[in-house]
Coordinates of C-alpha atoms in Angstrom, one line a residue:
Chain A
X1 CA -3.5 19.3 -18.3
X2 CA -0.8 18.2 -20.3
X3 CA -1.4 14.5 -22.4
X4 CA 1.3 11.9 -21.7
X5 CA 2.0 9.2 -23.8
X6 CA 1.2 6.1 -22.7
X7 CA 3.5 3.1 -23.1
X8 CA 2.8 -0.4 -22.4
X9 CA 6.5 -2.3 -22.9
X10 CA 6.5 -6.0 -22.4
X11 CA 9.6 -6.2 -21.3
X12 CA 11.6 -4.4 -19.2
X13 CA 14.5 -3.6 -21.6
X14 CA 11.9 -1.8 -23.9
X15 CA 10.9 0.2 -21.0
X16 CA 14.4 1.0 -20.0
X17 CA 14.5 2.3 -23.5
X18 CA 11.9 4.1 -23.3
X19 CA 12.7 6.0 -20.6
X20 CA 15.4 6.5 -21.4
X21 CA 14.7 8.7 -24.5
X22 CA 12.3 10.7 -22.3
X23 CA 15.6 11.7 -20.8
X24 CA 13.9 12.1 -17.4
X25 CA 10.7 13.3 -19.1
X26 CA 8.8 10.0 -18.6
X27 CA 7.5 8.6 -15.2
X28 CA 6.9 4.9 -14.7
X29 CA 3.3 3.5 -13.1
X30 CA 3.0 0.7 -10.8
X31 CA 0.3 0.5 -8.7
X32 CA -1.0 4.2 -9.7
X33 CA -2.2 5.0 -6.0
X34 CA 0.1 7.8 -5.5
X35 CA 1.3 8.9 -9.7
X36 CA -2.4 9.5 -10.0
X37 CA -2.7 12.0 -7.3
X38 CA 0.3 14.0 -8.5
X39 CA -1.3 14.5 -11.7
X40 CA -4.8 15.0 -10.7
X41 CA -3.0 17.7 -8.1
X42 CA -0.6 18.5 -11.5
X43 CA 2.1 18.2 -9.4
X44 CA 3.8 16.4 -12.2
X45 CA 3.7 17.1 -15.8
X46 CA 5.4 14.2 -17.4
X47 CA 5.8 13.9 -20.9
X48 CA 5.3 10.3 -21.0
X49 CA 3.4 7.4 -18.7
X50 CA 5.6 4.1 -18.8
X51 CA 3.0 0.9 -17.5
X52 CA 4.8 -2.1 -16.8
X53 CA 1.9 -4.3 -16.2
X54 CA 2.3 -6.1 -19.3
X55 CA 5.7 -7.1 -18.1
X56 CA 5.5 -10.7 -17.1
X57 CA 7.3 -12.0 -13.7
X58 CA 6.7 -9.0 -11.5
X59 CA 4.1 -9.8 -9.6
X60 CA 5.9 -12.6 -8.1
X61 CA 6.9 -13.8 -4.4
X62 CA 9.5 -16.1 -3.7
X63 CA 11.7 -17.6 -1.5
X64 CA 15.3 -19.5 -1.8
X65 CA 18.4 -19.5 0.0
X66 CA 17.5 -17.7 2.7
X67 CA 16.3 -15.0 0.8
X68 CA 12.5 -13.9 -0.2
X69 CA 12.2 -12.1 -3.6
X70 CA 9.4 -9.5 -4.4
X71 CA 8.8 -8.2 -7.8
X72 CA 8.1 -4.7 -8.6
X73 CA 4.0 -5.0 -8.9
X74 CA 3.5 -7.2 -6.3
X75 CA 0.8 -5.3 -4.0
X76 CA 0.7 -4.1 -0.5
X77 CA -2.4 -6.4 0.6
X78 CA -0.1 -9.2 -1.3
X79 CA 2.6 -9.1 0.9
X80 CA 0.5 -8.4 4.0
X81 CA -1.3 -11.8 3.4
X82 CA 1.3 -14.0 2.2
X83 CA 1.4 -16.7 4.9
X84 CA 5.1 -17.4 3.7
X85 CA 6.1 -13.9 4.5
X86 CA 4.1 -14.2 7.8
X87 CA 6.5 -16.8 8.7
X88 CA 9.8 -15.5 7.5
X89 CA 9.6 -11.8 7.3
X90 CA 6.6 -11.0 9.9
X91 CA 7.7 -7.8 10.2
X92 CA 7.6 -6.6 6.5
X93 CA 4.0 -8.1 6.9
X94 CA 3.2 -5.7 9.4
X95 CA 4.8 -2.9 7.8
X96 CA 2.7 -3.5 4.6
X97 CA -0.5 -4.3 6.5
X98 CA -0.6 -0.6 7.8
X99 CA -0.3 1.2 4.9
X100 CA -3.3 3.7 4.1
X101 CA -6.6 1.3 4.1
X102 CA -7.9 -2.1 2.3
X103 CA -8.1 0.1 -1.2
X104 CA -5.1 1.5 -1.4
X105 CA -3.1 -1.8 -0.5
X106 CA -5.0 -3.4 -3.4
X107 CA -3.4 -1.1 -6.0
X108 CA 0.0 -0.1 -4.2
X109 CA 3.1 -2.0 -5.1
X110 CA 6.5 -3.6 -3.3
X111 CA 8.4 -0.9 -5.7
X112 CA 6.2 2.1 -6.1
X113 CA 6.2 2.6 -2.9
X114 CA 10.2 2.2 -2.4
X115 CA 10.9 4.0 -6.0
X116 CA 8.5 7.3 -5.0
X117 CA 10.5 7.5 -1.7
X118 CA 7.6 8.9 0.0
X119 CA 9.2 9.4 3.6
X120 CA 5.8 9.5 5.4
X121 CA 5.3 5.7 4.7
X122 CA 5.5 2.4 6.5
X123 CA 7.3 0.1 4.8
X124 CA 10.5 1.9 3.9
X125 CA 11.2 1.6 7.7
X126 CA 10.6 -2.4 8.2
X127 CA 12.7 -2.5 4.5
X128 CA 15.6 -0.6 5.9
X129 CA 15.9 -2.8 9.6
X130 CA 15.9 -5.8 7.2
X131 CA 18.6 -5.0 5.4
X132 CA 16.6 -5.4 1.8
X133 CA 18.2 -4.8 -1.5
X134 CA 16.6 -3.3 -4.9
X135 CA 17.1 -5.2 -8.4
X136 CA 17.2 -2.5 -10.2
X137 CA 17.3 -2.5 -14.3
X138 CA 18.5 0.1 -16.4
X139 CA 20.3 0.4 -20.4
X140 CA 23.2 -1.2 -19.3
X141 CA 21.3 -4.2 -17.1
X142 CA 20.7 -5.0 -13.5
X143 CA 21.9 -3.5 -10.7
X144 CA 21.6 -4.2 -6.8
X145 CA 21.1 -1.2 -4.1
X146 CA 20.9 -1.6 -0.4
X147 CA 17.9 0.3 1.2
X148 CA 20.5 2.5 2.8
X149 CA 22.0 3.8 -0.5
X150 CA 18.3 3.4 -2.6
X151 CA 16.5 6.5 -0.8
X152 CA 19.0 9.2 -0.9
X153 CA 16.5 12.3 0.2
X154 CA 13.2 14.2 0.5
X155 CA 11.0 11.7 -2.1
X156 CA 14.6 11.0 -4.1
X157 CA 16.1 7.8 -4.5
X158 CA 19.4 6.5 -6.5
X159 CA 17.9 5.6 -9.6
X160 CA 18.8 7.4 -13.0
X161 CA 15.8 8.6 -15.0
X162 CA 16.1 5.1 -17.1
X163 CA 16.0 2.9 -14.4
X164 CA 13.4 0.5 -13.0
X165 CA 12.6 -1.3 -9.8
X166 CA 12.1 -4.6 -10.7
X167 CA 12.5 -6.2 -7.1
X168 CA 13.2 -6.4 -4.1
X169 CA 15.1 -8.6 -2.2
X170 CA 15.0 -9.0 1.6
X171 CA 17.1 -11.7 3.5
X172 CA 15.6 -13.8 6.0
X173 CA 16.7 -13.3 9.7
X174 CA 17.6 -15.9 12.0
X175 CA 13.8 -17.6 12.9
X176 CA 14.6 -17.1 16.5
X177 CA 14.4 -12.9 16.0
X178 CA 11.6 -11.7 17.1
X179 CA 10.2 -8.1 15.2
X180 CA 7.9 -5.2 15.5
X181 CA 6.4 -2.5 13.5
X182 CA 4.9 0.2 14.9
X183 CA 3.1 3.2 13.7
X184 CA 2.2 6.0 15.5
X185 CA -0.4 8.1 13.7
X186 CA -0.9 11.7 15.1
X187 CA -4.6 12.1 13.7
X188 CA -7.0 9.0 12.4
X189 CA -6.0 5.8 12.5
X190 CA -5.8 5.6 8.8
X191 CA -3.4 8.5 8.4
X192 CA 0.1 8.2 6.9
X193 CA 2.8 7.8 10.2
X194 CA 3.9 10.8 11.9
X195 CA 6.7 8.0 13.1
X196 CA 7.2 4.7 12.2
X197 CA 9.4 2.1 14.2
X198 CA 10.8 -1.5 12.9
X199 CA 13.2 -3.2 15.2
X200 CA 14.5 -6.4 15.2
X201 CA 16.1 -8.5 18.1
X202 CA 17.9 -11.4 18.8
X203 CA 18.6 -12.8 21.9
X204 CA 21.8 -14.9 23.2
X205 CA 21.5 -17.7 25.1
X206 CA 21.8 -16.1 28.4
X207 CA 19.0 -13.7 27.6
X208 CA 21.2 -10.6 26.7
X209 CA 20.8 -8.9 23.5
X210 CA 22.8 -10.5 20.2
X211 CA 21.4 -8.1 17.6
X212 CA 19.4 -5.4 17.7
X213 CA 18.1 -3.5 14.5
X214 CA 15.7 -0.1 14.9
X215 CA 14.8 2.0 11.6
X216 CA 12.9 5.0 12.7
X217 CA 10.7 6.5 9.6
X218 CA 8.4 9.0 8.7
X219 CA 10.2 11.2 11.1
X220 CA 13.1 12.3 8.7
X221 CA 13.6 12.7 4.7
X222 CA 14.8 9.2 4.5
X223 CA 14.5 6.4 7.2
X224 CA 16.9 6.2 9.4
X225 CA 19.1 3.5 11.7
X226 CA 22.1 4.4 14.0
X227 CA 24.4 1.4 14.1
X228 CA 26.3 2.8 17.0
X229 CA 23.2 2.7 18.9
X230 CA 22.4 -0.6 17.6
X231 CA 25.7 -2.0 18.5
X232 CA 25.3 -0.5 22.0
X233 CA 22.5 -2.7 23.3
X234 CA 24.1 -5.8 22.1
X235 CA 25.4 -7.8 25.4
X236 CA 23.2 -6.2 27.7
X237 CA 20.0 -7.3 29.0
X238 CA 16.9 -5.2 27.1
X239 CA 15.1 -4.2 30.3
X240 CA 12.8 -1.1 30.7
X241 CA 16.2 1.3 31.9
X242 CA 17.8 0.0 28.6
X243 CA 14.5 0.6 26.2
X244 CA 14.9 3.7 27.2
X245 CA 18.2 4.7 27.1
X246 CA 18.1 3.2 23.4
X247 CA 15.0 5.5 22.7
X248 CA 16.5 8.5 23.9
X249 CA 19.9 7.7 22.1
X250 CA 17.4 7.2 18.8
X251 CA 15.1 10.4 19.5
X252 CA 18.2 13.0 20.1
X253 CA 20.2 10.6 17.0
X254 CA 18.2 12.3 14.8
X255 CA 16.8 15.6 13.3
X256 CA 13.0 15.0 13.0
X257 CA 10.9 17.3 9.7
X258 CA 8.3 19.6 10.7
X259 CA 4.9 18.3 8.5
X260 CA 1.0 18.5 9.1
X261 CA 1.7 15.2 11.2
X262 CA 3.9 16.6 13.8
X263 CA 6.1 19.3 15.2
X264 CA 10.2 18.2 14.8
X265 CA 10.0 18.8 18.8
X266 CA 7.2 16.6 18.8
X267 CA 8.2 14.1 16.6
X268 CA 11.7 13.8 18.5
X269 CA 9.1 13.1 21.7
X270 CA 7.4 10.0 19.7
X271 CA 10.5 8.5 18.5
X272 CA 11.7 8.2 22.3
X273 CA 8.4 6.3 22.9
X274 CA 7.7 4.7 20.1
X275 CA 11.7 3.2 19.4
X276 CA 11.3 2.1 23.4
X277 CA 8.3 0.1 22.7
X278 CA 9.0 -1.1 19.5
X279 CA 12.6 -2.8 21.0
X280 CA 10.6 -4.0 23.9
X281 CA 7.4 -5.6 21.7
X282 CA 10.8 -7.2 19.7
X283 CA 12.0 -8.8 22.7
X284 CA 9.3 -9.9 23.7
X285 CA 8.2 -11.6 20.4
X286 CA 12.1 -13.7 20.4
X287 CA 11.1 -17.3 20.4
X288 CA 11.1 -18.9 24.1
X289 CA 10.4 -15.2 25.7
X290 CA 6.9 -15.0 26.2
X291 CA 6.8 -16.9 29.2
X292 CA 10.3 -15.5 30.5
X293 CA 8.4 -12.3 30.2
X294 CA 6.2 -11.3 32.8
X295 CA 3.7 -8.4 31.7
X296 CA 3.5 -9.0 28.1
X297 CA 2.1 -5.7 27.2
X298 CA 4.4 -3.1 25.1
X299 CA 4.6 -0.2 27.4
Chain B
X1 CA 5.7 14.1 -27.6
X2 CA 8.8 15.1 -28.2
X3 CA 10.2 14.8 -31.9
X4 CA 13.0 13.0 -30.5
X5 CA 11.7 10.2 -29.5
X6 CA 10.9 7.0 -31.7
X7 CA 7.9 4.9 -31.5
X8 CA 8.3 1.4 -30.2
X9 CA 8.0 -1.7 -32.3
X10 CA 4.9 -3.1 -31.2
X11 CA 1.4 -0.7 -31.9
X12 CA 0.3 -2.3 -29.1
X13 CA 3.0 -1.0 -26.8
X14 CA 2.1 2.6 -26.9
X15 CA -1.2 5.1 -27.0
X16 CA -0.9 8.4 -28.0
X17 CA -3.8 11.0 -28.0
X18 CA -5.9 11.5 -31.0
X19 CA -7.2 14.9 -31.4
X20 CA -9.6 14.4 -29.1
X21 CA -7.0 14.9 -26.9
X22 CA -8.1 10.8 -26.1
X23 CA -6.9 7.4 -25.9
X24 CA -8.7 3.9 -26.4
X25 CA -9.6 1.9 -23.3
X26 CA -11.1 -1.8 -23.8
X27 CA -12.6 -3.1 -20.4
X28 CA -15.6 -4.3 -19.2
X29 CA -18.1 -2.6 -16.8
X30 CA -21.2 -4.6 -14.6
X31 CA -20.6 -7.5 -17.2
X32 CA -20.4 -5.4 -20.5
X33 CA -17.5 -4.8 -22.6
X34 CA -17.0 -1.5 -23.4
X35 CA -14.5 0.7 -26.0
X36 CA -13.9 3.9 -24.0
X37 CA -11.8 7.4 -25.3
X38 CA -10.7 8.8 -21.9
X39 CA -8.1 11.5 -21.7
X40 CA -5.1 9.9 -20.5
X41 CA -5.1 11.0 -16.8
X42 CA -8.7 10.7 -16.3
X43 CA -9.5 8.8 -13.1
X44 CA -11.8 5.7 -13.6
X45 CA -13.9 7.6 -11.1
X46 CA -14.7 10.4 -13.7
X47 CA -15.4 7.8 -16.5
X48 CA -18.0 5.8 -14.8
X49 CA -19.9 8.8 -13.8
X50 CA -19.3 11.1 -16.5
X51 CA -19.3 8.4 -19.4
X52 CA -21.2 5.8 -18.0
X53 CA -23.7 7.7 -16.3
X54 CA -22.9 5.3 -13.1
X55 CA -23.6 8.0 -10.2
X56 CA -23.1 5.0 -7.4
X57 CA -19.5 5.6 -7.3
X58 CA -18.7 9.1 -5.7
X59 CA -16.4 11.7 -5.6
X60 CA -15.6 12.0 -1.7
X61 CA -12.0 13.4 -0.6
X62 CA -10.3 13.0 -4.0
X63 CA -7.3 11.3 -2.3
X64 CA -8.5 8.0 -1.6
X65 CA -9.2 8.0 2.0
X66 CA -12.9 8.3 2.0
X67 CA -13.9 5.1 0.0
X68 CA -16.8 6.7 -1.6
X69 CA -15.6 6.1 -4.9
X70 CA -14.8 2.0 -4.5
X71 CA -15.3 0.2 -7.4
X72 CA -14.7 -3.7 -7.8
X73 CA -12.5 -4.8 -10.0
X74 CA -11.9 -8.6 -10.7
X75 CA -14.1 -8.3 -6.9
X76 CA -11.1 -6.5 -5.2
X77 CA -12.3 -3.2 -4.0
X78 CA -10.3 -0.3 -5.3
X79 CA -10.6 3.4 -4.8
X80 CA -11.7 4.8 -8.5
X81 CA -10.3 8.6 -7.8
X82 CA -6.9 6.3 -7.5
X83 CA -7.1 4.6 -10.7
X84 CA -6.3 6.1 -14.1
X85 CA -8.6 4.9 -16.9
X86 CA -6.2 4.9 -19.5
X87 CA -4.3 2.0 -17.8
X88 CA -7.5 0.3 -17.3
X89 CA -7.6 -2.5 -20.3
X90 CA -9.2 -5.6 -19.4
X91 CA -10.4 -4.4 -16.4
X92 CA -13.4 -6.2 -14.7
X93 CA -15.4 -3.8 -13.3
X94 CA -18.5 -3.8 -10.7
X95 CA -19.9 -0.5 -9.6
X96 CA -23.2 -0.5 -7.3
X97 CA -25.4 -0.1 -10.3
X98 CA -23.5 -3.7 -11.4
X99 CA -25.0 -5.5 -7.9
X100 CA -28.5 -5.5 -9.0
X101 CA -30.5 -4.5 -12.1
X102 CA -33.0 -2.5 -10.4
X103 CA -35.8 -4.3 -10.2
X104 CA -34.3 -7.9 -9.4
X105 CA -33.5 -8.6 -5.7
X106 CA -31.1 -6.7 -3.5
X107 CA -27.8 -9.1 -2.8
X108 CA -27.6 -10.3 0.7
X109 CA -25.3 -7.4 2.1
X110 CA -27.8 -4.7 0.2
X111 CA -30.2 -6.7 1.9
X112 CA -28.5 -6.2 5.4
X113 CA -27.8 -2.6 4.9
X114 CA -31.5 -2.0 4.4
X115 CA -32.7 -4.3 7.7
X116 CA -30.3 -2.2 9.8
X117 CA -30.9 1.2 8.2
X118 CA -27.3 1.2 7.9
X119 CA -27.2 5.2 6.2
X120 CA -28.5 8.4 6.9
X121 CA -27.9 10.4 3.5
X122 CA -26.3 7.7 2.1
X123 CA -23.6 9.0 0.5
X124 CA -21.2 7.0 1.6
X125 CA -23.2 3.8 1.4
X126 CA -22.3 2.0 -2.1
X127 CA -18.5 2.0 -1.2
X128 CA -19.2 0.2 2.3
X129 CA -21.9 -2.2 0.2
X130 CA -18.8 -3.1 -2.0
X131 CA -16.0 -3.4 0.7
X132 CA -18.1 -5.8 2.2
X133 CA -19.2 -7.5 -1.3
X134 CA -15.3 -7.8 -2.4
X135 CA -14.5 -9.2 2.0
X136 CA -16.7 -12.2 1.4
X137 CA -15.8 -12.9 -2.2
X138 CA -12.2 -13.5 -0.8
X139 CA -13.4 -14.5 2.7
X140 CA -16.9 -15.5 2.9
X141 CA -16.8 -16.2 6.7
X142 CA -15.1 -12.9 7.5
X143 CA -14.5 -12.5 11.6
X144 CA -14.8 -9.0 13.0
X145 CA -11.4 -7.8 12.4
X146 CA -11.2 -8.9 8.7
X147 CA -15.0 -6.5 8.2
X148 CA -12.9 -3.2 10.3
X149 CA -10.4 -3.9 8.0
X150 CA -11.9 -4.0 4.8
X151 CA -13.7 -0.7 6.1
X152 CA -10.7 0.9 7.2
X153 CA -10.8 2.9 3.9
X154 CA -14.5 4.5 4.6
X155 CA -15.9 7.1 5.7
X156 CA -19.5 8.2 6.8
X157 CA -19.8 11.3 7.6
X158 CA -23.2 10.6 9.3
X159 CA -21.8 8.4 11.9
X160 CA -23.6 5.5 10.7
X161 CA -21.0 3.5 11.7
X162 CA -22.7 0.9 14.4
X163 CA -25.3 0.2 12.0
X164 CA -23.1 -0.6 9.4
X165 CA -21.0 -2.4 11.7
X166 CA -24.1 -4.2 13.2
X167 CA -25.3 -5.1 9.1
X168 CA -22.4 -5.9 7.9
X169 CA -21.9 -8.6 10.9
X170 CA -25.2 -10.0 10.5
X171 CA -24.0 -11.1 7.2
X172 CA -20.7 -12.2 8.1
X173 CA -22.2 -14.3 11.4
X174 CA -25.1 -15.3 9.3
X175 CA -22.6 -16.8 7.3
X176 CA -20.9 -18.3 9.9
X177 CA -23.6 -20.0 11.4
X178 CA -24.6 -21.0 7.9
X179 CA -21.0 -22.4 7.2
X180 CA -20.6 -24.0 10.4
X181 CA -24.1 -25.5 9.8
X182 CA -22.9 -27.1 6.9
X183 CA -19.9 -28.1 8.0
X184 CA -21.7 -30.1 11.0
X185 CA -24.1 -31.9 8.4

């Protein structure tokens, strides 16, 4: 096994430099939940380990302006607890709250998880519906990426080789939206998602549909949201004949992987449902529906 | 390390292997400091057992789905095949060796777990001991929910599970009772 060097930078421009003379050569360590299974597995070699826990200010969670702010080491469990992001961002909670079990969201972070780009995860989905942003800090400063851009592929994202996550940012939707994460595991309940849906709706005044948002992930290389799809709901009233016309728009939208988890044939099948129920568990959850709402069960 | 690349200011900023192939970890175990040499991608897992002689923490799946390797640290329950030693410093560990010395008395949840015969080859029985130690530390009047969810990690391979459930809700509703005892006073 090869013998990194280990760096502990207290800031984040010495570990931008440090990086960046590893040239690519160097991997940065959040939480360590999933860098310390590539090595043990020795699929990575990397020349150098770049900490940033003695970097102060990233374990913080914030909110201003309509915005909340999460920095990079921030931890699953963190997020999943926070009562503030209970009550503005419920359904990054839930996204978070599923992740792997009680252990790993001790350890896993807010940006490991986006900057490994692991597509068989939970909260890139939720991330992408709420139109989040990375803070991203390299030699020449800070930049911002929007989820769409950050994960560009199979585990590959848009940062250079001397770049760091520092945080994420995640705009606060209109409190009368209601949300829904839903994971759909194919084997135990603790498994990674063979599909993952996070929708978002808002309602108009006469009960039609203002805004809907769907990111379907785990089922692709990157998560994914059709905004023609999206903008095709809005006016109409989300009934059961239009959850399902949205899920089958979403399920033959997109071109599902093949993995342990799932067939692409299959997957395509559990996108119809699970998009379907996720919009309808969204509309059901807008503020003033749960009465207008007769069953209140997801199906 | 490449000849290429400078050192940092600080000393403190950077460990490179001796020719032990080895870096320096300072963190304390069951309420003793200790100055470890750990190869720099050694789990904390491997350490405690192979180092430490602390056999409670096991080596299940490998991928940290099993919980038989849980280990406390500052009381949160982490999974110890998960965690690389090297980036342990000031770590404030608790393995199931660290509950008791031995020959003191068993904590409450040990306690439990022995009233309900909550194991069969008990493999899997310190990680569920400390999920359920590092629960009540954060929550000490856990509901149902909160105890599935700080097993959700865990597996016994036995199918001990209603015992464990049925021990590990004894505590929990023994506290309850207790708490809402005190709470009428």
């Amino acid at each position: 096994m090869s013998t990194p060097a280990l760096y502990f930078p207290d800031t984040l421009a010495d570990a931008a430099d440090i990086l960046d003379a590893y040239d690519g050569t160097a991997k940065v360590v959040a939480g360590g939940t999933a860098l310390t299974l590539l090595l043990q597995q020795r699929l990575v070699a990397p020349q150098a380990l770049v900490s940033l826990r003695d970097v102060p200010g990233l374990r913080d969670v914030t909110y201003a302006d309509g915005v909340m702010r999460f920095g990079a080491l921030v931890s699953h469990s963190d997020v999943a607890r926070h009562p503030e992001v209970h009550r503005r961002l419920p359904l990054l909670a839930e996204s978070f709250a599923v992740v792997g079990n009680a252990q790993v969201r001790a350890a896993a972070t807010v940006g490991g998880v986006l900057a490994e780009a692991d597509y068989a995860s939970d909260p890139p989905a939720a991330l992408l519906a709420l139109d989040a942003e990375a803070i991203v800090h390299g030699p020449e400063g800070d930049r911002r990426i929007g989820m769409r851009d950050l994960v560009i592929g199979f585990y590959q994202t848009a940062l250079s080789p001397s770049e760091i996550l520092r945080e994420t940012v995640v705009p606060v939707p209109p409190a009368a939206a209601g949300s829904a994460y839903l994971k759909y595991t194919a084997r135990s309940r603790e498994d990674r998602p063979c599909v993952g849906a996070a929708a978002l709706v808002r309602l108009a005044g006469d009960g039609t549909c203002a805004e809907l948002r769907l990111a379907v992930g785990a089922a692709t290389d990157v998560p994914v949201r059709l905004p023609e799809v999206e903008r095709s709901a809005i006016g109409r009233g989300l009934d059961e004949s239009v959850l399902a016309e949205l899920g089958d728009a979403y399920a033959d939208g997109i071109e599902p992987l093949v993995d342990v988890r799932g067939s692409a044939w299959y997957r395509r099948e559990m996108v119809r449902v699970w998009a379907r129920r996720a919009i309808g568990l969204a509309r059901e959850r807008c503020a003033g529906e749960q009465s207008a709402m007769g069953n209140g069960s997801a199906q | 390390m490449s000849d290429a690349v400078e050192e940092p200011d600080g000393a403190d900023q950077v460990k490179l292997a001796g020719e032990d192939g080895c870096v320096t970890v300072r963190l304390e175990v069951n309420g003793r400091p200790r100055v470890l040499r750990v190869r720099p991608t050694e789990t904390l897992l491997d350490v405690l057992r192979e180092q430490l002689g602390l056999v409670g923490a096991r080596s299940g799946c490998g991928v940290g789905m099993c919980g038989a390797c849980t280990v406390l640290d500052h009381r949160v329950a982490i999974s110890g095949c998960l965690t690389m030693a090297a980036l342990c410093d000031g770590a404030r560990i608790v393995t199931v060796e660290g509950l008791s010395d031995g020959n003191g008395p068993l904590t409450g949840v040990q306690e439990a777990f022995v009233r309900h015969r909550a194991f069969q080859c008990s493999y899997c029985t310190s990680g569920f001991v400390l999920a359920l130690e590092a629960l009540l530390s954060r929550d000490p009047r856990p509901g149902e929910d909160a105890v599935r969810e700080a097993f959700s990690g865990h597996l016994c391979r036995c199918g001990s599970y209603s015992r464990i459930m049925a021990a590990a809700l004894d505590i929990a509703n023994g506290r309850r009772a207790a708490g809402s005892m005190a709470e009428e006073r």
